[in-house]
Amino acid sequence: MNPVQRLLPRPLQIVLTVLLLATVGAPVGYVFLASINTDLAVAAGEFWPEQFSFANYARIWSTVPLGRGLANSLLVAGTVALACAVVAVLSAYVLVRHAFRGRRTVLRALLGMQSIPGTLLLLPVFVLFATIGNTLGVPTIGTRWSLFVTYLTFGLPFSTWIMVTYLRALPDELTEAARIDGAGTAQILLRIVIPLSWPGLVVAAIFAFLLGWNDVLFASVMTDVDTRTAAVVLQVFGTGQEGGAIPPYGQMMAAALVCAAPVVTLYLAFQRYIVGGLTAGGVK
């Protein structure tokens, strides 16, 4: 018998599942229905549209620079996810498989860095990049690479800790046997560690991707009109409709769903690896 079935009776499982699905699905359903409704009907509190129309999904591409924002988000968040996964697995391999002075300090520092609120670092990061730009005479503020470095700084500690937890669960005998057969460190990483670490790598990459995709705070001050991410475009679109006539609720809801679609697709595509990576190291 399934452990969950032993813990809860079948009828209670069904009730809890329905309540959970309703709690999660009700807001998403309302956003979708509002996106295919008229602005006047949404403002009047109408839940079910009298006539279904997907015109809002066509209008958002000309009302706001959503396409450019999505492209910037995919470029920045995608490169951050790839860089975090690669650097994290290399760093975690050194921290797990090699003993050296200060190793525990580094591991504790990785956890300690997660407790620092990003809001406190907004001004120092901005001043740092502005100073570098003025000193070297290169553009920094308003560029994608500055946003990439910022997200990489915040994403690497968590991604590295995920890979440390995952690599600890891999048997040492695998790498020892490879070394006996004459394999070098690079061969061990490419042929043994990385193929066996796909769930951990996917989790590290997805969390780094979400960091870059959902961030509004740093992206709002580190980008300009041409380099704004999708989250900033949505924020500007929402705040720019305050006052005056009825805001374009339908277009705002449609834009929100379009921006959420890549993340949902990512989760659905890699959910098997996500579950395996998050539960790695839980059983010793």
C-alpha angles and dihedrals in degrees: 000000000000113000090233090054090052091051099046131025117245097252091052091050090055093048093049092046092051092048091049093049091047092049092051099035101044096071092043090048092050092050091051094048090048090051091059094042132082121267092239092053092049091048089051091054097252110162104185115048119235089216127021114229130168093194091114090064089057095044097053093070092062099033096057132014090254095145092056091046092052091048091051092047093049092047097047099036093043095052091045091052093049094046093046092050094049097044093041095055092047093047093044092051090055093046094048104036101036129060116213138148113281096023094124090047091055091049091050090047090055089058093041093054090060090064094060110098113234090222091069091055097049097091096040091050092048092048091047094054092042090052092048090050093050093045098047096032093234127124113258111152110069095026130115094227092060089053089047092054091047094052091043090056092055097037101049099069094054094041091049092050090051091053092045089055091047098045091050088065093056113094116252089220091074095061093038091054090049091052091050088054089055101259117151128221093267092051091048091052096046099040104031116013101042097043090050093044100058095117092051092044092051092050092048092048095046094050090049090048092052090050091059096037099051100036117114102157100066095029092056093059101030098052138060133208094289098044101042116134124228092261092056091045089055091048093050090045092052098045092044092062097059117123130005119050126013109295117243094257093167094055092045091053092046092050091049092054092046091052091048094050097080092052093048090048090050092053094047092049096049103027092117091056092043093057092046093047096047093049094046113121092016092109119049 
